[in-house]
PDB file of C-alpha atoms in Angstrom:
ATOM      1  CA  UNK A   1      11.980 -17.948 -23.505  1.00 29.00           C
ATOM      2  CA  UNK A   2       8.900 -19.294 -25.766  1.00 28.00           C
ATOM      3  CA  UNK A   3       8.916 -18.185 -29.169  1.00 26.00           C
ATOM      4  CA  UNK A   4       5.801 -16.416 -28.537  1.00 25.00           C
ATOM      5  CA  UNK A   5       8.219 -13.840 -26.864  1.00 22.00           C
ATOM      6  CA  UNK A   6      10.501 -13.124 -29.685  1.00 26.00           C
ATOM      7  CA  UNK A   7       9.542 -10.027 -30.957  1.00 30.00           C
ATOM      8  CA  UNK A   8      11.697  -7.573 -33.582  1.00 31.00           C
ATOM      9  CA  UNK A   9      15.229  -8.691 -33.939  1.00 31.00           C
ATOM     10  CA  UNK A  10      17.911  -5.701 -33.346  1.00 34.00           C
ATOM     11  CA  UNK A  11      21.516  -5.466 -32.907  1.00 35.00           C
ATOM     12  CA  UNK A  12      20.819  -5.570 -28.698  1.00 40.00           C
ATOM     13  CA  UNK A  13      20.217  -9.459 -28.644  1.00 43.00           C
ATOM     14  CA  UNK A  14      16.792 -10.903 -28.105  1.00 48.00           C
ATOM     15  CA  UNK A  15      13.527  -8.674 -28.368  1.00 47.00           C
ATOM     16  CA  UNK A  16      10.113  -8.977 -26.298  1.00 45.00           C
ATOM     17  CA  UNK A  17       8.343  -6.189 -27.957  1.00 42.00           C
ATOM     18  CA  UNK A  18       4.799  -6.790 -29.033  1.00 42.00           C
ATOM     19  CA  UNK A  19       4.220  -2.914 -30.379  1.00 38.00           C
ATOM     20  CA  UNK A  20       0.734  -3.877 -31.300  1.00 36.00           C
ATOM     21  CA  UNK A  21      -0.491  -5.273 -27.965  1.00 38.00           C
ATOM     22  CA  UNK A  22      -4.121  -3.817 -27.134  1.00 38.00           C
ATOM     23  CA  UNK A  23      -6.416  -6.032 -29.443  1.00 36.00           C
ATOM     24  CA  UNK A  24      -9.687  -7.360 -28.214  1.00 35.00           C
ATOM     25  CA  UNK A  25      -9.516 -10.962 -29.926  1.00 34.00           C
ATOM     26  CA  UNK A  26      -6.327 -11.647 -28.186  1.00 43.00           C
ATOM     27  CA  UNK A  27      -5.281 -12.743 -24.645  1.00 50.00           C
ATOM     28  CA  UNK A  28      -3.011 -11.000 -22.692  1.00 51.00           C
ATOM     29  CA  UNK A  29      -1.863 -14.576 -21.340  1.00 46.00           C
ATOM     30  CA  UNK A  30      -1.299 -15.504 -25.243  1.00 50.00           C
ATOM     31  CA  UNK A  31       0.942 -12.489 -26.386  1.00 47.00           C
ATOM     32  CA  UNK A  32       3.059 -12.314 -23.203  1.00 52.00           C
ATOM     33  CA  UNK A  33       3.911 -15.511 -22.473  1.00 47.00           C
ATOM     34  CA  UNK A  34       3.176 -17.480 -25.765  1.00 50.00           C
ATOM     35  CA  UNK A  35       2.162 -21.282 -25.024  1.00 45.00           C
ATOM     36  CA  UNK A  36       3.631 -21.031 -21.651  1.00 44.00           C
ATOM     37  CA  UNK A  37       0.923 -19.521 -19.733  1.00 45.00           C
ATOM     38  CA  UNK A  38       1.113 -19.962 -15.877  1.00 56.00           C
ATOM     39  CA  UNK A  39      -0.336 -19.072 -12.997  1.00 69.00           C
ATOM     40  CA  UNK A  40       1.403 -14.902 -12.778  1.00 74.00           C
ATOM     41  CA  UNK A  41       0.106 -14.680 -16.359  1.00 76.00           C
ATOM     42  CA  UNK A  42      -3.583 -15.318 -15.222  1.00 77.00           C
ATOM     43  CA  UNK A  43      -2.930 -12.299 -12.168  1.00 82.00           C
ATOM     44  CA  UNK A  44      -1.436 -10.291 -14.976  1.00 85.00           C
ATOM     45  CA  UNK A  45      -4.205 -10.912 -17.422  1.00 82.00           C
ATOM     46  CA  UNK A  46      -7.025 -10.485 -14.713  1.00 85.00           C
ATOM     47  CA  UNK A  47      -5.555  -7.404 -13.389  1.00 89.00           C
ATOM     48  CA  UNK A  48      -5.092  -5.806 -16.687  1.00 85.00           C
ATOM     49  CA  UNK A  49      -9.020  -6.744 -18.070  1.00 87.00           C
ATOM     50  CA  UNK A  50     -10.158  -5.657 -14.389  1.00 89.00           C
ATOM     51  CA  UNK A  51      -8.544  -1.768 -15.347  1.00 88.00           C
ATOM     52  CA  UNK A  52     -10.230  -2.432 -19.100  1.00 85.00           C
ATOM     53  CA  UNK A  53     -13.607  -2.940 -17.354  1.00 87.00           C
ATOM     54  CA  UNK A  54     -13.366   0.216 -14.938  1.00 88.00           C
ATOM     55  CA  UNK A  55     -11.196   2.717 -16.326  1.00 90.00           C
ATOM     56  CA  UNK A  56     -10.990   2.136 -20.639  1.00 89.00           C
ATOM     57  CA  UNK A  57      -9.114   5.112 -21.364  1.00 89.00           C
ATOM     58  CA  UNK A  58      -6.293   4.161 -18.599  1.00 91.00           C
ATOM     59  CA  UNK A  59      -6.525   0.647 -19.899  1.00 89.00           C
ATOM     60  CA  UNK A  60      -5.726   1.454 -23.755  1.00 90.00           C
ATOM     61  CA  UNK A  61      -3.063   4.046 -22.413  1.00 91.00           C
ATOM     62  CA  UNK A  62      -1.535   1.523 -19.894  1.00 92.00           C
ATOM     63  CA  UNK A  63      -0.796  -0.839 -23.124  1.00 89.00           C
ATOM     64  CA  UNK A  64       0.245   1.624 -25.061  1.00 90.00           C
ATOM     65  CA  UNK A  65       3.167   2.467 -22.347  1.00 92.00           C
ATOM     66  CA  UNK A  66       3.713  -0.943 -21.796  1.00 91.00           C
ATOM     67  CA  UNK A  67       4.473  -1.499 -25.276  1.00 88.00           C
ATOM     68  CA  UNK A  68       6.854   1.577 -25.409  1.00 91.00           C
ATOM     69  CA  UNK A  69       8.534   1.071 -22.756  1.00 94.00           C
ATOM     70  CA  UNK A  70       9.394  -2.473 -23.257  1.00 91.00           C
ATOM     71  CA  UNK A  71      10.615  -1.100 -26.959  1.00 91.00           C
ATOM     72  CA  UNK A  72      12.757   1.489 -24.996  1.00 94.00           C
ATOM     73  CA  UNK A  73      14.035  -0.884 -22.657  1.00 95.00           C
ATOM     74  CA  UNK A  74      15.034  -2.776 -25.376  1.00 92.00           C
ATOM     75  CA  UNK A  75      16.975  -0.080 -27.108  1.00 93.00           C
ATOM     76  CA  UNK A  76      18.847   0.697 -24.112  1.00 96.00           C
ATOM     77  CA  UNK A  77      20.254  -3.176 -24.181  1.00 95.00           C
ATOM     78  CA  UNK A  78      18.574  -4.823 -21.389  1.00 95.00           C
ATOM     79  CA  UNK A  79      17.540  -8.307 -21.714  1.00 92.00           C
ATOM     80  CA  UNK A  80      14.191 -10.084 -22.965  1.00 88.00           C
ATOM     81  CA  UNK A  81      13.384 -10.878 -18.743  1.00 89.00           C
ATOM     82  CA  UNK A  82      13.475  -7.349 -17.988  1.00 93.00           C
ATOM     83  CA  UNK A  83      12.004  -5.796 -20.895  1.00 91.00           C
ATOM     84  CA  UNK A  84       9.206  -8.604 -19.507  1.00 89.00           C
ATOM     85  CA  UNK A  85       9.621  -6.974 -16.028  1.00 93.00           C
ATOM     86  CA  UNK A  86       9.039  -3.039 -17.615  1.00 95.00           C
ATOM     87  CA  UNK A  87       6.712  -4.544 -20.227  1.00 91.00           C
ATOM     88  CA  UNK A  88       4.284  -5.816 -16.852  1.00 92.00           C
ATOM     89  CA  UNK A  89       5.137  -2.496 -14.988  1.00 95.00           C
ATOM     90  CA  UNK A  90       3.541  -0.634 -17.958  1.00 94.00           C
ATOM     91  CA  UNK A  91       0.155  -2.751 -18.595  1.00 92.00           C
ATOM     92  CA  UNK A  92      -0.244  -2.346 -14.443  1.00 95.00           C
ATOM     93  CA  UNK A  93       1.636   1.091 -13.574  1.00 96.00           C
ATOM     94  CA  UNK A  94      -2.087   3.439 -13.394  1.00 96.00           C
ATOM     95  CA  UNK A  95      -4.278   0.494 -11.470  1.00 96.00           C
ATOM     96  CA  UNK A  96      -4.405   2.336  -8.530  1.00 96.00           C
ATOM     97  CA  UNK A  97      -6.181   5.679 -10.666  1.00 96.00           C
ATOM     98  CA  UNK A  98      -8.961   3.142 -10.092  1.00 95.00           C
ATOM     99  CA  UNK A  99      -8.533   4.186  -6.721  1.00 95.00           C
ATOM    100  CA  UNK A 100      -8.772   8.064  -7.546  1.00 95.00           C
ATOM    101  CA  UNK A 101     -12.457   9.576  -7.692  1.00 95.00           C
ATOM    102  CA  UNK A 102     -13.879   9.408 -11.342  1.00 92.00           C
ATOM    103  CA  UNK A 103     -14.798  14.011 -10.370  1.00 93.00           C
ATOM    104  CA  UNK A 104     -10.597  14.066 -10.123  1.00 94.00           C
ATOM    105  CA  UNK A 105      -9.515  11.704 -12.653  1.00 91.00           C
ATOM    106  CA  UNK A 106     -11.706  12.528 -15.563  1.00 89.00           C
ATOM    107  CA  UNK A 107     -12.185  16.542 -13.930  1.00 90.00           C
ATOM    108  CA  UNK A 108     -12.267  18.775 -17.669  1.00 87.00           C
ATOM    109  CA  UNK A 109     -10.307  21.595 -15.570  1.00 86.00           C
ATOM    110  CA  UNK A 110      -7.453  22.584 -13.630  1.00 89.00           C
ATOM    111  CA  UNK A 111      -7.215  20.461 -10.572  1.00 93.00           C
ATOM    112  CA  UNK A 112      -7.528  21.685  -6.945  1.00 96.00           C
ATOM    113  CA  UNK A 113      -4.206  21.755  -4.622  1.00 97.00           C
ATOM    114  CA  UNK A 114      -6.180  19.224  -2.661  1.00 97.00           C
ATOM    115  CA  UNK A 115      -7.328  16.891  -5.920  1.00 97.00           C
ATOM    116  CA  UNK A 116      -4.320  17.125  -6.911  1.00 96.00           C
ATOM    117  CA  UNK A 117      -2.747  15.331  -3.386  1.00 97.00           C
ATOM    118  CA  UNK A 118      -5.024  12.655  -4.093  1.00 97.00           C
ATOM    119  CA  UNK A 119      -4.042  12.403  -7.653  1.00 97.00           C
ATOM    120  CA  UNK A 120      -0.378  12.178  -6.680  1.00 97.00           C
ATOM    121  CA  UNK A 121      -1.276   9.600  -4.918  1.00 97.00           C
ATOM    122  CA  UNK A 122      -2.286   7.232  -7.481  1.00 97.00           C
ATOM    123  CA  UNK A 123       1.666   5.361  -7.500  1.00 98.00           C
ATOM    124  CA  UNK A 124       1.275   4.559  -4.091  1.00 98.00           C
ATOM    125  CA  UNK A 125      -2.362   2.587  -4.204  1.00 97.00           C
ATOM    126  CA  UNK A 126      -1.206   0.589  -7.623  1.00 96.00           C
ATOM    127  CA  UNK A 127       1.507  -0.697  -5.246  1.00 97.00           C
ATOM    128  CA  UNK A 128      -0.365  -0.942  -3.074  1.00 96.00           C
ATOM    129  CA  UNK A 129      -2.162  -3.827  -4.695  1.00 95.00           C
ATOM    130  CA  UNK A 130       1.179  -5.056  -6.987  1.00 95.00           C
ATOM    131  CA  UNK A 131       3.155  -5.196  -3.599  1.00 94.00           C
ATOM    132  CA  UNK A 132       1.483  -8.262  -1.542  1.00 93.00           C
ATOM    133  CA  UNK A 133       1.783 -10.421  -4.761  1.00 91.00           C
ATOM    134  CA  UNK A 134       5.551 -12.222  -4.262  1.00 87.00           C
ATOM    135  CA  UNK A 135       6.532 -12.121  -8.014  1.00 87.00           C
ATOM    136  CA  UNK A 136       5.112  -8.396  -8.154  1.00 92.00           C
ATOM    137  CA  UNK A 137       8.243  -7.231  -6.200  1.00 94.00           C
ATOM    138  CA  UNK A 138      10.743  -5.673  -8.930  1.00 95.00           C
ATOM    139  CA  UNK A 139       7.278  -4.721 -11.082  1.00 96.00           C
ATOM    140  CA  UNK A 140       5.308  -2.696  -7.519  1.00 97.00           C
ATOM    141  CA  UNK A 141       8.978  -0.757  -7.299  1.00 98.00           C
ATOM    142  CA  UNK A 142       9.007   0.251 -10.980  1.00 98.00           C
ATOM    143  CA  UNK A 143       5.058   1.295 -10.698  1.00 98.00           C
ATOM    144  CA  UNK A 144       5.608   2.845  -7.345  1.00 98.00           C
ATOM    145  CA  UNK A 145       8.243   5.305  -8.756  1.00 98.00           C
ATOM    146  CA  UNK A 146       7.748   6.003 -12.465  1.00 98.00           C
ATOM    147  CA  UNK A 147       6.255   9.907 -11.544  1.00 98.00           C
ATOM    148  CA  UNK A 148       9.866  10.204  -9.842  1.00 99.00           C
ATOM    149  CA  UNK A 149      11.514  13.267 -11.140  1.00 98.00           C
ATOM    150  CA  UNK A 150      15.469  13.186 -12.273  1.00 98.00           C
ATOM    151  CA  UNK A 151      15.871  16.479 -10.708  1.00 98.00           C
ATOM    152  CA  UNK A 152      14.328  14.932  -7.380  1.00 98.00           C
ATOM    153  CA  UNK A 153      11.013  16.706  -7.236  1.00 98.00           C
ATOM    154  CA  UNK A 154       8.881  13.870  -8.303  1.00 98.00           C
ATOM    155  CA  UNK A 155       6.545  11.840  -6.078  1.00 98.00           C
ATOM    156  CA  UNK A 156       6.033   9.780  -3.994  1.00 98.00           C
ATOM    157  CA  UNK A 157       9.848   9.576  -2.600  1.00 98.00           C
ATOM    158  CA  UNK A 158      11.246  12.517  -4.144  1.00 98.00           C
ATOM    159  CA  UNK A 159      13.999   9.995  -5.475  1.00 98.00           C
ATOM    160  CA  UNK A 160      16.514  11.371  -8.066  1.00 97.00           C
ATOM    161  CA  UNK A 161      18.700  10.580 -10.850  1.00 98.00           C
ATOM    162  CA  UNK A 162      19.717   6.608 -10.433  1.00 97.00           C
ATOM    163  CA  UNK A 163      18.234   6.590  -7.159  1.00 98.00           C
ATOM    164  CA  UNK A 164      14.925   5.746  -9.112  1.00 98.00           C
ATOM    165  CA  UNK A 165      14.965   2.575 -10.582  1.00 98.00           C
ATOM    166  CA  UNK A 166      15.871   2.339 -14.949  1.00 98.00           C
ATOM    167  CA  UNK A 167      12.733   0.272 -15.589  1.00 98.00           C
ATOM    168  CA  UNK A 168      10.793   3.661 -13.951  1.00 98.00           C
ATOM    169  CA  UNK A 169      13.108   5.992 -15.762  1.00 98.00           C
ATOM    170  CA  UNK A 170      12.346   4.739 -18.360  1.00 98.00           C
ATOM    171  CA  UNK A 171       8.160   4.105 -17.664  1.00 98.00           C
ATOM    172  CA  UNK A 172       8.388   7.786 -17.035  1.00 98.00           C
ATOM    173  CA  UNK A 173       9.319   8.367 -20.799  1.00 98.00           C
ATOM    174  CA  UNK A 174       6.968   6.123 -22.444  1.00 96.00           C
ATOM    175  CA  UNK A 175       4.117   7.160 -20.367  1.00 96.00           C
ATOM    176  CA  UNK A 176       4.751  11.091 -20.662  1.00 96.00           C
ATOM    177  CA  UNK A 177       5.279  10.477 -24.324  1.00 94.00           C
ATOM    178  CA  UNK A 178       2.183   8.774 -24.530  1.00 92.00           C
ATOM    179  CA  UNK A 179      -0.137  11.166 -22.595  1.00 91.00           C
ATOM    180  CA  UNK A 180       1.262  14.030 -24.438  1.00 92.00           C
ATOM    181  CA  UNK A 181       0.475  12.455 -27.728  1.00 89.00           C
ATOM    182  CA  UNK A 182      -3.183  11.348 -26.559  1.00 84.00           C
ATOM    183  CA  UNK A 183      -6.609  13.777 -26.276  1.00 78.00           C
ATOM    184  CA  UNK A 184      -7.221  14.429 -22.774  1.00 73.00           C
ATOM    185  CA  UNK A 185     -10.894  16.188 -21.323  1.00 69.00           C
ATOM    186  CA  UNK A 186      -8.206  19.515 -20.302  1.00 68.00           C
ATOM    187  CA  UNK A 187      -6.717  19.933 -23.415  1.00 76.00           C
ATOM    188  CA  UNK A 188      -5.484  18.220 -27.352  1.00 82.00           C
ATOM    189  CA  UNK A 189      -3.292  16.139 -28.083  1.00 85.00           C
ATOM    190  CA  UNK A 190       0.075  17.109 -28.929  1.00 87.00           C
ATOM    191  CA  UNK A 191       1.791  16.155 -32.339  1.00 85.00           C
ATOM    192  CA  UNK A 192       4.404  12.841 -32.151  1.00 83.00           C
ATOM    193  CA  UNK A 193       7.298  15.959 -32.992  1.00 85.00           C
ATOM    194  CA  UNK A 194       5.762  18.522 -30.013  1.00 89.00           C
ATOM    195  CA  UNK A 195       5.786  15.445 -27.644  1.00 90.00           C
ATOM    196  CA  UNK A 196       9.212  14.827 -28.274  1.00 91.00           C
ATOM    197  CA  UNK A 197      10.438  18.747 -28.077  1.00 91.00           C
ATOM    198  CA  UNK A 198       9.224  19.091 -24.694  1.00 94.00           C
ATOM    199  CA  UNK A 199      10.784  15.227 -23.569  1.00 95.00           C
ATOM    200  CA  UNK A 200      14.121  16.846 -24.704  1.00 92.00           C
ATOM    201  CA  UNK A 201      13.283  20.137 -23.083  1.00 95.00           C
ATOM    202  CA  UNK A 202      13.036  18.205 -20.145  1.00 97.00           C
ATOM    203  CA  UNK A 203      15.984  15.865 -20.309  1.00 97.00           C
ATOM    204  CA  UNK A 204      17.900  16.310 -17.174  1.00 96.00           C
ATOM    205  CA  UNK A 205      15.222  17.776 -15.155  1.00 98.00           C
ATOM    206  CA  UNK A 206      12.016  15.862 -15.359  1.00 98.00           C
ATOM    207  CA  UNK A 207      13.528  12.769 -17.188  1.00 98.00           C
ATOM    208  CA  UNK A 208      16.599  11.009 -17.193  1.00 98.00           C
ATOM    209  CA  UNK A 209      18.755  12.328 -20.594  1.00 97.00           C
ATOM    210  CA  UNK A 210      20.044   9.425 -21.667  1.00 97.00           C
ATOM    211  CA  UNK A 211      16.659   7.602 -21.595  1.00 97.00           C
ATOM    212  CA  UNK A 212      15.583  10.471 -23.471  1.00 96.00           C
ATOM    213  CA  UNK A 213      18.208  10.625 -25.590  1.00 94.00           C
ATOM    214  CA  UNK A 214      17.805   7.249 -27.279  1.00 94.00           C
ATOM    215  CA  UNK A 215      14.163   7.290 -27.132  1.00 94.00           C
ATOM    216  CA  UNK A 216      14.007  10.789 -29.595  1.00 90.00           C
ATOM    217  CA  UNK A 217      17.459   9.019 -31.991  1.00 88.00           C
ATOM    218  CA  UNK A 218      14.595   5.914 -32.100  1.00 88.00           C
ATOM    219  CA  UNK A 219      11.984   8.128 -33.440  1.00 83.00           C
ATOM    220  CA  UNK A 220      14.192   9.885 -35.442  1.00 77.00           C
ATOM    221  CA  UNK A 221      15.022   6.785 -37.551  1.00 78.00           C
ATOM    222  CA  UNK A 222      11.172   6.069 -37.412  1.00 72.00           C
ATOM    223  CA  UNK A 223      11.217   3.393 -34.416  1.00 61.00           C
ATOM    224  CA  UNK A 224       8.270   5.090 -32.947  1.00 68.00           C
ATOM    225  CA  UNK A 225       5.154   5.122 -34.753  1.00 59.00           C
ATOM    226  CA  UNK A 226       4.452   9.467 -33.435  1.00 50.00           C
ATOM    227  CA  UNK A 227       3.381  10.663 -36.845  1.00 43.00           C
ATOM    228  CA  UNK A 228       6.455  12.936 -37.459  1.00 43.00           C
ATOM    229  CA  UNK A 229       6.265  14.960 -40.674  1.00 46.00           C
ATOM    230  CA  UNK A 230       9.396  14.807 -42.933  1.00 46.00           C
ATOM    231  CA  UNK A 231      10.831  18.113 -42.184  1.00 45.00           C
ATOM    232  CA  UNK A 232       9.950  17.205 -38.632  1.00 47.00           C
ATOM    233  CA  UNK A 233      12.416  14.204 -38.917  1.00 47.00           C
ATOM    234  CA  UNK A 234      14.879  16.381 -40.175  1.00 49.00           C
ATOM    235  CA  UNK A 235      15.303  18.651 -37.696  1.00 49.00           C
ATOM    236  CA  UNK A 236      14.435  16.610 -35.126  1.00 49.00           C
ATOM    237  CA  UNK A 237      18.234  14.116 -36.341  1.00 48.00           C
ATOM    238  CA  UNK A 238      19.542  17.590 -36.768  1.00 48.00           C
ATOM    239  CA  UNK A 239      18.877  18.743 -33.000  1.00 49.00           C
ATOM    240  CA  UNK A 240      20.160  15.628 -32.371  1.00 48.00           C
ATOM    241  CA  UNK A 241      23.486  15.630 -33.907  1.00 49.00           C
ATOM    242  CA  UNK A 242      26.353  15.966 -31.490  1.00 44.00           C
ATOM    243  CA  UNK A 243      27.908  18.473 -33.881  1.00 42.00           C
ATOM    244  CA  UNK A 244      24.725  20.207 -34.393  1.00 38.00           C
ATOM    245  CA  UNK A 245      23.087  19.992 -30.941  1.00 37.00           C
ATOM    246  CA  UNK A 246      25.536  22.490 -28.416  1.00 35.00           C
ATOM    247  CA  UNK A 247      25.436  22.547 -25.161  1.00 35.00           C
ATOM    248  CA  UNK A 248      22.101  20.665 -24.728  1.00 37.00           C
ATOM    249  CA  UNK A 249      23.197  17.779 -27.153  1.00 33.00           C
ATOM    250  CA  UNK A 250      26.746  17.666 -24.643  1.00 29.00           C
ATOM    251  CA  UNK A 251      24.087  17.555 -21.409  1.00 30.00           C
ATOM    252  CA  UNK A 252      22.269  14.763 -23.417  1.00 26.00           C
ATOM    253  CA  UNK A 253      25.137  12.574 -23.116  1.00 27.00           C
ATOM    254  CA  UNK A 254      25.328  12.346 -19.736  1.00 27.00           C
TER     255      UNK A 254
END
């Protein structure tokens, strides 16, 4: 692994983590793989400015995730190749919205059942183009099932608890987290501590609970930038405490 890999040093080993990765004057080649730029960093890189060029909001959002999730991934001890894997799986995981009629992606109101089919079907075209691309295998599975539900009533497969891959487990977090915490045409953004209420809310339903679980400790301890207010911190390490946190704290654990 190049040095332009190594990111923040924590107790889980080595770290690729670049939090601040959307910035115009730099490459995506250059940040991801440092001086050793081949030829999947080019398809990453071209894919990646191709979603910048048709869809911006879904492009700054996409590296936003990507960024999170490879920080969560990282957290949860996996290792600097597949934090690469989940970090690629996040810049790439909402190409297919380009797919998705602008009238249903950018649509100010409540969807249609029928827009709504075609929105759900949004995992299926971006692996649809991942898929046919030989090193895209692991990353077109993680895209392909990151709006999988732990409780099984996600899309496309219906897939449940490990049945759906960690690296979308944990995509799942990092892009709800995200979307919550971002303005959208249908309604305002919700504070860093209200995005993180409802991903515990949902821990064991929606999202896997231990993913969840170390992703709200994180931003407890102020290892995700979500503009918590002190007292917010507070009580969000109190709900967290084992001793504090009853039955949902137990059901955390997993």
């Amino acid at each position: 692994m190049t040095a332009g890999l190594q990111g923040r040093k924590v107790a889980t080993g080595k770290c690729f983590s670049p939090v601040a990765f959307v910035l115009p004057e730099q490459s995506v080649e250059k940040i991801f793989w440092g001086d050793s730029v081949g030829s999947m960093a080019h398809v990453v890189g071209a894919l990646y400015r191709m979603l910048e060029a048709r869809l911006k909001v879904v492009w700054l959002h996409s590296g936003r995730v990507a960024s999170l999730a490879a920080l969560l991934a990282d957290w949860l001890g996996m290792g600097e190749e597949e934090q690469k894997i989940i970090y690629t799986a996040g810049l790439l995981h909402d190409i297919g919205k380009m797919g998705v009629p602008g009238g249903i992606l950018f649509k100010p109101g409540r969807l249609t059942g029928e827009e709504w089919e075609e929105m759900k079907n949004h995992p299926v075209y971006s692996f649809n183009v991942l898929s046919p691309i030989p090193e895209m295998g692991t990353v077109s599975r993680l895209v392909l099932y990151h709006h999988e539900r732990y409780d099984g009533r996600g899309y496309p497969a219906g897939l449940k608890g490990e049945e759906i891959p960690l690296g979308a487990r944990i995509l799942a977090v990092a892009d709800s987290y995200d979307a919550m915490t971002s303005h959208r045409v249908y309604r305002p953004a919700k504070s860093g501590f209200e995005a993180l209420q409802e991903l515990y809310r949902c821990a064991g339903t929606q999202f896997d609970p231990h993913v969840v679980e170390v992703f709200c400790r994180q931003a407890a301890r102020g290892g995700v930038e979500c503009s918590l207010r002190q007292p917010d911190l507070r009580a969000l390490t109190i709900a967290l405490s084992p001793e504090k946190a009853g039955s949902k704290g137990r059901d955390l654990k997993g």
